[in-house]
Tab-separated table of C-alpha atoms in Angstrom:
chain	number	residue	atom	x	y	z
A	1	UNK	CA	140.480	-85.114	168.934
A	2	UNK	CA	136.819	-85.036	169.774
A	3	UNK	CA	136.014	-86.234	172.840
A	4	UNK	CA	139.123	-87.598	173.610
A	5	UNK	CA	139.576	-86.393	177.351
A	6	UNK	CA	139.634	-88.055	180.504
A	7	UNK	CA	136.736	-87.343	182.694
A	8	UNK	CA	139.419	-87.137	185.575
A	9	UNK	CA	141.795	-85.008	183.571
A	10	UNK	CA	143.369	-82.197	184.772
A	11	UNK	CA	141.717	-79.735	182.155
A	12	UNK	CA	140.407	-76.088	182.137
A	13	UNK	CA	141.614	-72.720	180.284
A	14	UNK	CA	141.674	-68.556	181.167
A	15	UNK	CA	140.434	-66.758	178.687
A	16	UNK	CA	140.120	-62.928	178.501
A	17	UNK	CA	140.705	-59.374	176.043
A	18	UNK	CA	143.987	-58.190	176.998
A	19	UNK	CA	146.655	-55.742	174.719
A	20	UNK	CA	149.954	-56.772	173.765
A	21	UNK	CA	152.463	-55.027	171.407
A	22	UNK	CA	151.401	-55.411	167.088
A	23	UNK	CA	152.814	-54.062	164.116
A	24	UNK	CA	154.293	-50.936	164.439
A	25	UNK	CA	154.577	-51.059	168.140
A	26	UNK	CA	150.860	-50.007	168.341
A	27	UNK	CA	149.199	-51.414	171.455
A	28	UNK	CA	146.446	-53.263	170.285
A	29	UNK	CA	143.907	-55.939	171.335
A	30	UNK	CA	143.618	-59.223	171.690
A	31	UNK	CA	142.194	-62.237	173.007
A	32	UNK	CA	144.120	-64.726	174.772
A	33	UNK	CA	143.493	-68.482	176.145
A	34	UNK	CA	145.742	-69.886	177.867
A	35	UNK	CA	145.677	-73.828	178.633
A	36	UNK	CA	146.184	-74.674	182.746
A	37	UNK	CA	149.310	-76.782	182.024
A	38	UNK	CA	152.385	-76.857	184.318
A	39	UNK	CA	154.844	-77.382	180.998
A	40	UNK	CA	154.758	-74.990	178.136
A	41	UNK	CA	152.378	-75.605	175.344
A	42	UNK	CA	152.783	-74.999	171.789
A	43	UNK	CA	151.458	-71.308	170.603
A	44	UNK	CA	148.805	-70.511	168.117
A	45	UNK	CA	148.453	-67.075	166.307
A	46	UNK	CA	144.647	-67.407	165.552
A	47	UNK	CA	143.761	-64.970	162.518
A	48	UNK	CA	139.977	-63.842	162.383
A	49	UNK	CA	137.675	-63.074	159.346
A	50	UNK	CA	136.225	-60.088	157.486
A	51	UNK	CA	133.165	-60.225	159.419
A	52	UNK	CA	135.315	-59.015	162.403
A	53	UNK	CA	136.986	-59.997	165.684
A	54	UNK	CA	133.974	-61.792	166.670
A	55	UNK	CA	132.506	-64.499	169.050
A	56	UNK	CA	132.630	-67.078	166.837
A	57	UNK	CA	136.411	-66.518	166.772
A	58	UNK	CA	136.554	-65.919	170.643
A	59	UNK	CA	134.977	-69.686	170.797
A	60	UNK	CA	137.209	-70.889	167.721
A	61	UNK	CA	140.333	-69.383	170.606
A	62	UNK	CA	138.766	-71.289	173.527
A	63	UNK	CA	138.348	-74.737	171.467
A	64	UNK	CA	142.158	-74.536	170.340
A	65	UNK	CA	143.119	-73.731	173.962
A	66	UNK	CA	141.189	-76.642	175.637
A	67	UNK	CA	143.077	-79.121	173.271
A	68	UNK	CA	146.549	-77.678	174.703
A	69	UNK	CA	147.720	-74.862	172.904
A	70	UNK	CA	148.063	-71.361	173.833
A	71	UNK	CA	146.048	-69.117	171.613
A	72	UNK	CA	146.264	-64.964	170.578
A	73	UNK	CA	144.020	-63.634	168.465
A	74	UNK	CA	144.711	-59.995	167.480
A	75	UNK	CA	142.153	-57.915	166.945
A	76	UNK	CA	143.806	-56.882	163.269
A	77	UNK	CA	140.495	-53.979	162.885
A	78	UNK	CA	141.917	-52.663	166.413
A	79	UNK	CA	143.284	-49.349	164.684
A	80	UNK	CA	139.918	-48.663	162.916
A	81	UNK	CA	137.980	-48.294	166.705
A	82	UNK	CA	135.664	-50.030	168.573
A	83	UNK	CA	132.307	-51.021	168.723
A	84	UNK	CA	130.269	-54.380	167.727
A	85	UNK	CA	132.034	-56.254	165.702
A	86	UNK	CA	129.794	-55.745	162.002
A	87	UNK	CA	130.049	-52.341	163.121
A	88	UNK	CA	133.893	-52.269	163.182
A	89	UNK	CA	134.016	-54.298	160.250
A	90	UNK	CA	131.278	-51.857	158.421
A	91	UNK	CA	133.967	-49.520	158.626
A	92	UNK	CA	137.098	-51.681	157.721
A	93	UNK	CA	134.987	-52.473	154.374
A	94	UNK	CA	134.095	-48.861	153.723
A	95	UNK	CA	137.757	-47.861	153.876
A	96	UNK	CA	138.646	-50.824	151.623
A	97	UNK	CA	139.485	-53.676	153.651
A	98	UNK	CA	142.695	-54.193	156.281
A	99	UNK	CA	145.807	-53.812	154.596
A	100	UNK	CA	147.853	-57.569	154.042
A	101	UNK	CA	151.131	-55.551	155.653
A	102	UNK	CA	149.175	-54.557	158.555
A	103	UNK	CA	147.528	-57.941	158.933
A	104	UNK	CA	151.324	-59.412	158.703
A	105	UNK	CA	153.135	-57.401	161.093
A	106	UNK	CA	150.620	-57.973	163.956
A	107	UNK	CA	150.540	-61.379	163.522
A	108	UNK	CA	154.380	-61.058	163.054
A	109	UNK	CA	154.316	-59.282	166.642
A	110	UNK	CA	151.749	-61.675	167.812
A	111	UNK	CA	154.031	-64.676	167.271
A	112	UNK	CA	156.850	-62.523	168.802
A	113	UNK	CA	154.530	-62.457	172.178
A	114	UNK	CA	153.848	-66.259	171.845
A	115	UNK	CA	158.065	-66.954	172.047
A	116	UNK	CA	158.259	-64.667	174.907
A	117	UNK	CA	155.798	-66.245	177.392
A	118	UNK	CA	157.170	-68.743	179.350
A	119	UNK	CA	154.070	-70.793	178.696
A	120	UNK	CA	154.558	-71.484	175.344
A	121	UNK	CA	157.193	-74.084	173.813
A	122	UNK	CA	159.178	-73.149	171.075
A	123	UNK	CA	156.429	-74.599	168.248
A	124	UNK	CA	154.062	-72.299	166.489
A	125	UNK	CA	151.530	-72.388	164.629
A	126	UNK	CA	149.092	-70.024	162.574
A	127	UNK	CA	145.420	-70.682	161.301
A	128	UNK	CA	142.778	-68.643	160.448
A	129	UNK	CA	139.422	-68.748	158.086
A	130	UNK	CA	138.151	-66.760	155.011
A	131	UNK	CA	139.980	-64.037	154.754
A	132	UNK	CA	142.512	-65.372	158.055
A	133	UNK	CA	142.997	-68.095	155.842
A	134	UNK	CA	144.637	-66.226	153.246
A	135	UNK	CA	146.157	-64.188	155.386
A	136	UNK	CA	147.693	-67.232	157.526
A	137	UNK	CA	149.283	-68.321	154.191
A	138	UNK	CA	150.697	-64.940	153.954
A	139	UNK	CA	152.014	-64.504	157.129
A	140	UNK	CA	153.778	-67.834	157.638
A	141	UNK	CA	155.164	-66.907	153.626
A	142	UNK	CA	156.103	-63.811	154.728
A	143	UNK	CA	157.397	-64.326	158.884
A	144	UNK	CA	159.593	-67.593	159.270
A	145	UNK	CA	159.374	-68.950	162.421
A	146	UNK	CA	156.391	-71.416	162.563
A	147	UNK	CA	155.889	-74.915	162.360
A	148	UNK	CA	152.350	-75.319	161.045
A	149	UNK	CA	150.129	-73.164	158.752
A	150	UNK	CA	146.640	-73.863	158.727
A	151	UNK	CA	144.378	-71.843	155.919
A	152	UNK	CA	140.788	-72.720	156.154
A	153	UNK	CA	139.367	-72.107	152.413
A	154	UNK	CA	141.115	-68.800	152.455
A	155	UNK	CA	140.052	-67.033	149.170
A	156	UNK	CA	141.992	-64.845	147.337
A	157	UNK	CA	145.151	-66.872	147.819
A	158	UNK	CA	144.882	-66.978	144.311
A	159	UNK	CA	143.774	-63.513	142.877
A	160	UNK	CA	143.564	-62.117	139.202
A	161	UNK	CA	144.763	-58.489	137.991
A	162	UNK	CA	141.376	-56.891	138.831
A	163	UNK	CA	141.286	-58.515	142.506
A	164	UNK	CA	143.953	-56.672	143.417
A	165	UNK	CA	143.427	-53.670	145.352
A	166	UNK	CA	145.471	-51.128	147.514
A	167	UNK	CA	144.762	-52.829	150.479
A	168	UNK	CA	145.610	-56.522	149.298
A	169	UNK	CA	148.241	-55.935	146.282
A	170	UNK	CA	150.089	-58.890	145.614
A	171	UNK	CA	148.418	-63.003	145.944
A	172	UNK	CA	150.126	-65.319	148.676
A	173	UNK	CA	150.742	-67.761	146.234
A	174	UNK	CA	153.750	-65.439	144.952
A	175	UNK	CA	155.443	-66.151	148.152
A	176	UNK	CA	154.891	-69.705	148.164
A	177	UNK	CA	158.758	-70.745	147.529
A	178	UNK	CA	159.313	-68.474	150.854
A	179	UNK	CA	156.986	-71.066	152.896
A	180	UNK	CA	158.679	-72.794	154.958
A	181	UNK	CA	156.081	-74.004	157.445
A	182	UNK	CA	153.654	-77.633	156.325
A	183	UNK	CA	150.151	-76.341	155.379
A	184	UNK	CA	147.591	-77.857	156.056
A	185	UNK	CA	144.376	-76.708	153.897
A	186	UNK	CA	140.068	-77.022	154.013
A	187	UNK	CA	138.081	-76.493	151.532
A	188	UNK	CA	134.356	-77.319	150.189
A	189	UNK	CA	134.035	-78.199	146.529
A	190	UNK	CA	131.062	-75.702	146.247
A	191	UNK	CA	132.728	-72.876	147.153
A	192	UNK	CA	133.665	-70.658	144.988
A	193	UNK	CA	136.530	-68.532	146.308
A	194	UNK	CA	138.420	-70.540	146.513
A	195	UNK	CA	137.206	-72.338	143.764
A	196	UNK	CA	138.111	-76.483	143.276
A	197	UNK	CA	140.171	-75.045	140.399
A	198	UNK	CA	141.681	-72.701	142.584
A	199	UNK	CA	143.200	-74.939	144.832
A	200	UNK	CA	143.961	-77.728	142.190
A	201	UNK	CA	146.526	-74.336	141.230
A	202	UNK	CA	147.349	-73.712	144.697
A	203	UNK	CA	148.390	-77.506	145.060
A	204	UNK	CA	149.982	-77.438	141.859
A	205	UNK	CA	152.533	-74.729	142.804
A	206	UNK	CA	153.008	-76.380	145.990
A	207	UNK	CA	153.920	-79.412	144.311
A	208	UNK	CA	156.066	-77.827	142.238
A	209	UNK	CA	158.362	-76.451	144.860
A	210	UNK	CA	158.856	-79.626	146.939
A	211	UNK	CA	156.481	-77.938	149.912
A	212	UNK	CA	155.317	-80.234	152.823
A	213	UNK	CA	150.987	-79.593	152.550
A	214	UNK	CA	148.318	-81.727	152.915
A	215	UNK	CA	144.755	-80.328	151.023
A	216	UNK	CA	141.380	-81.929	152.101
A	217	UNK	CA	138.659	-81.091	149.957
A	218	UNK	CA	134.745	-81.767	151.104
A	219	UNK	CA	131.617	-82.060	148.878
A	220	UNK	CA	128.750	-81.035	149.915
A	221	UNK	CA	130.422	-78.112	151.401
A	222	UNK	CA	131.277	-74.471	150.451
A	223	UNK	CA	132.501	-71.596	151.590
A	224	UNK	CA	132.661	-71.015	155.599
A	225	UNK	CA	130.895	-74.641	156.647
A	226	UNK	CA	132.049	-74.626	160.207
A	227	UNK	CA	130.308	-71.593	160.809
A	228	UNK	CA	127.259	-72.697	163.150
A	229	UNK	CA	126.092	-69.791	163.329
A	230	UNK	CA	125.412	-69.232	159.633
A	231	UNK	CA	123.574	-71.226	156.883
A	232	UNK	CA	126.851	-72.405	155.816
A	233	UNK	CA	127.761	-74.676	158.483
A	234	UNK	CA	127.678	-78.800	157.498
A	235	UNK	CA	127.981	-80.838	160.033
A	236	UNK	CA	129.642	-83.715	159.073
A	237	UNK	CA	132.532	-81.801	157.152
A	238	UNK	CA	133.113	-79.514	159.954
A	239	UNK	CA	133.379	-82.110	162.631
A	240	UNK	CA	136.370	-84.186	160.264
A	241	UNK	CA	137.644	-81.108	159.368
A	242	UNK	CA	138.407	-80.721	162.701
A	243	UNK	CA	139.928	-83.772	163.498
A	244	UNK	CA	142.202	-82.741	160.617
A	245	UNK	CA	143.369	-79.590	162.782
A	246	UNK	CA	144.039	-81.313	165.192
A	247	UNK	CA	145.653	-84.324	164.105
A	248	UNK	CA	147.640	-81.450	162.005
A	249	UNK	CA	148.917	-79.848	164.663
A	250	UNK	CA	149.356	-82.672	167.152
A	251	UNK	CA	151.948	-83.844	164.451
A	252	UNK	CA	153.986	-80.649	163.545
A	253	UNK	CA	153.674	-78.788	167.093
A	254	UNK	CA	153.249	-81.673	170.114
A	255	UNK	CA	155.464	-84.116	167.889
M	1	UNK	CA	133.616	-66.602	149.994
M	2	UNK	CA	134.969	-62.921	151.123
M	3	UNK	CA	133.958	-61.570	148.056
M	4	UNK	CA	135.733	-57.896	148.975
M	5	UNK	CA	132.802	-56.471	147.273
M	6	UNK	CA	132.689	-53.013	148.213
M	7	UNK	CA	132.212	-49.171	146.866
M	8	UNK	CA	131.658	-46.164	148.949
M	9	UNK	CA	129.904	-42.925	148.236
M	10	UNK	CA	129.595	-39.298	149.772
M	11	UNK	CA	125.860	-38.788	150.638
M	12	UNK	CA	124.031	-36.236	152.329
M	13	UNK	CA	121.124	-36.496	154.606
M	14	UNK	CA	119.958	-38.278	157.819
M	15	UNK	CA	119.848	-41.755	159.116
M	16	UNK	CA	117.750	-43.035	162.083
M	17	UNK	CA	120.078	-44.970	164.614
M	18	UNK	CA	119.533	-46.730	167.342
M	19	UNK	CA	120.070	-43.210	169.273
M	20	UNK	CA	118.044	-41.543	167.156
M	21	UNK	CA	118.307	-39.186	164.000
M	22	UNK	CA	121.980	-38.239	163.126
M	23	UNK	CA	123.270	-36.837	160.195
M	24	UNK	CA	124.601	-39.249	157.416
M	25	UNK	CA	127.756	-38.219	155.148
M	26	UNK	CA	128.630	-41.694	153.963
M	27	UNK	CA	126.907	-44.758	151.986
M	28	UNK	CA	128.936	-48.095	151.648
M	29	UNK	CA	126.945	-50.691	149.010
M	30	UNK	CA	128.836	-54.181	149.476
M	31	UNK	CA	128.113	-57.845	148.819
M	32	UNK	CA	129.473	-60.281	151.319
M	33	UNK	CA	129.066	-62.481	154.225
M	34	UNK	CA	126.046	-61.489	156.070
M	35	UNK	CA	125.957	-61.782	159.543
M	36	UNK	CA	122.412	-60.805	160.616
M	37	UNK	CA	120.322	-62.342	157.575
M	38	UNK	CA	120.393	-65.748	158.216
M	39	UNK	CA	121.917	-65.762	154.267
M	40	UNK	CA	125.540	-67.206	153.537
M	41	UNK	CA	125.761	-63.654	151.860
M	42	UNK	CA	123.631	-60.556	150.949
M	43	UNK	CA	124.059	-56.813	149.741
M	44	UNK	CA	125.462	-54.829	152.373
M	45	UNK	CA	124.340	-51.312	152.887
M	46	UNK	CA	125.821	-48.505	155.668
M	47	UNK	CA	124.690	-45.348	155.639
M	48	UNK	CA	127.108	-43.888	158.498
M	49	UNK	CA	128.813	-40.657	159.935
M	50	UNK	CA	131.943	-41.875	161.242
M	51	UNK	CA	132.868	-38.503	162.916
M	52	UNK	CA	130.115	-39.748	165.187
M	53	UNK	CA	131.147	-42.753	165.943
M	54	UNK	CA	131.647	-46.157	164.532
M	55	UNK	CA	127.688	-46.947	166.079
M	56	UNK	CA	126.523	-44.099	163.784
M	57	UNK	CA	125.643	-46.554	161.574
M	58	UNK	CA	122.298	-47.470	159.946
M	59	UNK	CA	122.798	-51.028	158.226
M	60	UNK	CA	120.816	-53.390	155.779
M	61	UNK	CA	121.411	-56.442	154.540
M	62	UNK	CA	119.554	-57.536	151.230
M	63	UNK	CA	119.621	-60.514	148.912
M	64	UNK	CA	120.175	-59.080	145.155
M	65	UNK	CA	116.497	-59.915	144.185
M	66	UNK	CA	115.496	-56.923	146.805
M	67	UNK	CA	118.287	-54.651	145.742
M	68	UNK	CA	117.112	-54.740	142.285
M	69	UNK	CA	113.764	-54.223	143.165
M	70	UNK	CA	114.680	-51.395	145.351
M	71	UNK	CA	116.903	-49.790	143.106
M	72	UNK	CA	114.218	-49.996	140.845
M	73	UNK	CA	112.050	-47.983	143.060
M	74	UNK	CA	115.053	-45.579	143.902
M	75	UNK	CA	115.239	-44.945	140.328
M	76	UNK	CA	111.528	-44.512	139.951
M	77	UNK	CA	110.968	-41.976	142.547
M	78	UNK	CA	114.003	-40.012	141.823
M	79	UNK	CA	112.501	-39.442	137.942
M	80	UNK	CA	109.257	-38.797	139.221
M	81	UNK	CA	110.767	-36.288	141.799
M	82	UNK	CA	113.122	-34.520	139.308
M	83	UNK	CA	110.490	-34.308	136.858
M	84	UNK	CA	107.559	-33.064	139.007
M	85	UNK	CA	109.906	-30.088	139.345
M	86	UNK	CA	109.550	-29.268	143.031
């Protein structure tokens, strides 16, 4: 929670770019914060955006790794070069986005990393925004192995025929029987992918196959409101919407 | 909302970079999250020549009300142009 340290506490994380083995085998990048903990801590596969691998995610790694978990966040655009990150990310969109079955198998590999390191416990969990959000529902559909899911109003979970595209051919909800991680989901009532009647269907299926989720839905919110950094950030939604998070994952990976 | 909004174009011509002129071979018109605006979203442009680098890049971000209007004018000078016959 918020606030909830001990001025005397023990407390303080590394944080720093490194390369670790993705999909494929292919050496990529990532960034990795590691809690200063003398037990192992539970592991987080943090899944960034379409705007990029950027600082807002390098600071969305830090936050998750001063509450006690040990973070990696691949760079998933890694294969299409390097640069700024809207440059990279000009590019990914030119060549039609970052394809879901490269997305999975570096997180796949990512999680892979996360077991190895003596640092981490054997809980895992996965989260990511926008597009990470969908693509945190896929991947913890798609790889078994984690405890928590957390998809922050990931569009396109849900997609019709004409939203389908080379690059992202089949909706995560088709793999929603294969879940087999609790899901924890945030979205504002304004936005509009996903929309409110988006996610009553997402629920719905949920529902329907006996799957452990909780959905918090905000008004006055839409699409992207933690992001400071960007019109779209509210306040007061953001700040219970992480208490959520973390109350989430206290439950399914310190419990 | 990732909107996924995007459609790319061969082009030919020249772009003005932050390291100068460089020759342009590819246009990408999108509409999604903006990240130098100050808008939740906005047309994204990229003129780019990506044999050059991934920083041979010249980049605009619009809201639609200015991409109409400059299409408009895109439009307009191209008739005038094709019909002055030079």
């Amino acid at each position: 929670m918020w606030n909830s340290f001990k001025t005397d506490d023990h407390l303080g994380i590394s944080a720093e770019i490194t390369t670790y083995p993705g999909g494929n085998g292919d050496e990529i990048h990532a960034y990795v914060v590691r809690p200063l903990s003398d037990a192992p801590v539970p592991g987080v596969v943090l899944v960034h955006h379409m705007p990029g691998w950027d600082e807002f995610y390098q600071e969305f790694a830090e936050r998750l790794g001063r509450h006690g978990y040990l973070v990696i966040c691949p760079d998933l655009y890694c294969r299409y070069g390097h640069g700024t990150p809207d440059d990279v990310a000009a590019k990914v969109r030119s060549d039609g986005g970052v394809h879901d079955d490269s997305v999975v198998a570096d997180c796949e590999a990512a999680a892979q990393w996360l077991r190895s390191d003596p640092a981490c416990s054997a809980k895992l969990g996965v989260i990511g925004s926008c597009s990470g959000g969908r693509h945190a529902v896929l991947v913890a559909s798609r790889a078994p192995g984690f405890q928590a899911v957390v998809d922050l109003w990931g569009g396109g979970v849900i997609m019709s025929e004409d939203q389908r595209t080379p690059a992202r051919p089949v909706a995560p909800i088709t793999y929603t029987a294969d879940l087999d991680a609790p899901l924890l989901g945030i979205f504002g009532n304004d936005d509009q992918s996903p929309t409110p009647a988006q996610v009553d269907q997402h629920q719905a299926e949920l529902e329907k196959l006996g799957k452990t989720f909780e959905f918090h839905r905000y008004d006055g919110a839409g699409h992207g409101f933690f992001y400071y950094h960007t019109p779209m950030y509210r306040q007061e939604q953001t700040m219970d919407g992480w208490a959520k998070i973390f109350s989430f994952f206290e439950k399914h990976l310190k419990g | 909302m990732c909107t996924m909004i995007a459609t790319s174009t061969a082009v030919t011509g020249a772009g003005k970079g932050s390291g100068g002129w460089f020759p342009i071979s590819k246009a990408t018109v999108g509409y999604d999250h903006a990240t130098h605006s100050g808008t939740a979203h906005a047309l994204l442009l990229d003129f780019t020549n990506y044999e050059l680098g991934l920083d041979a890049r010249v980049a605009l971000e619009l809201d639609l009300r200015s991409g109409r209007a400059l299409l408009a004018q895109l439009e307009l000078a191209i008739e005038a142009a094709e019909a002055s016959g030079v």
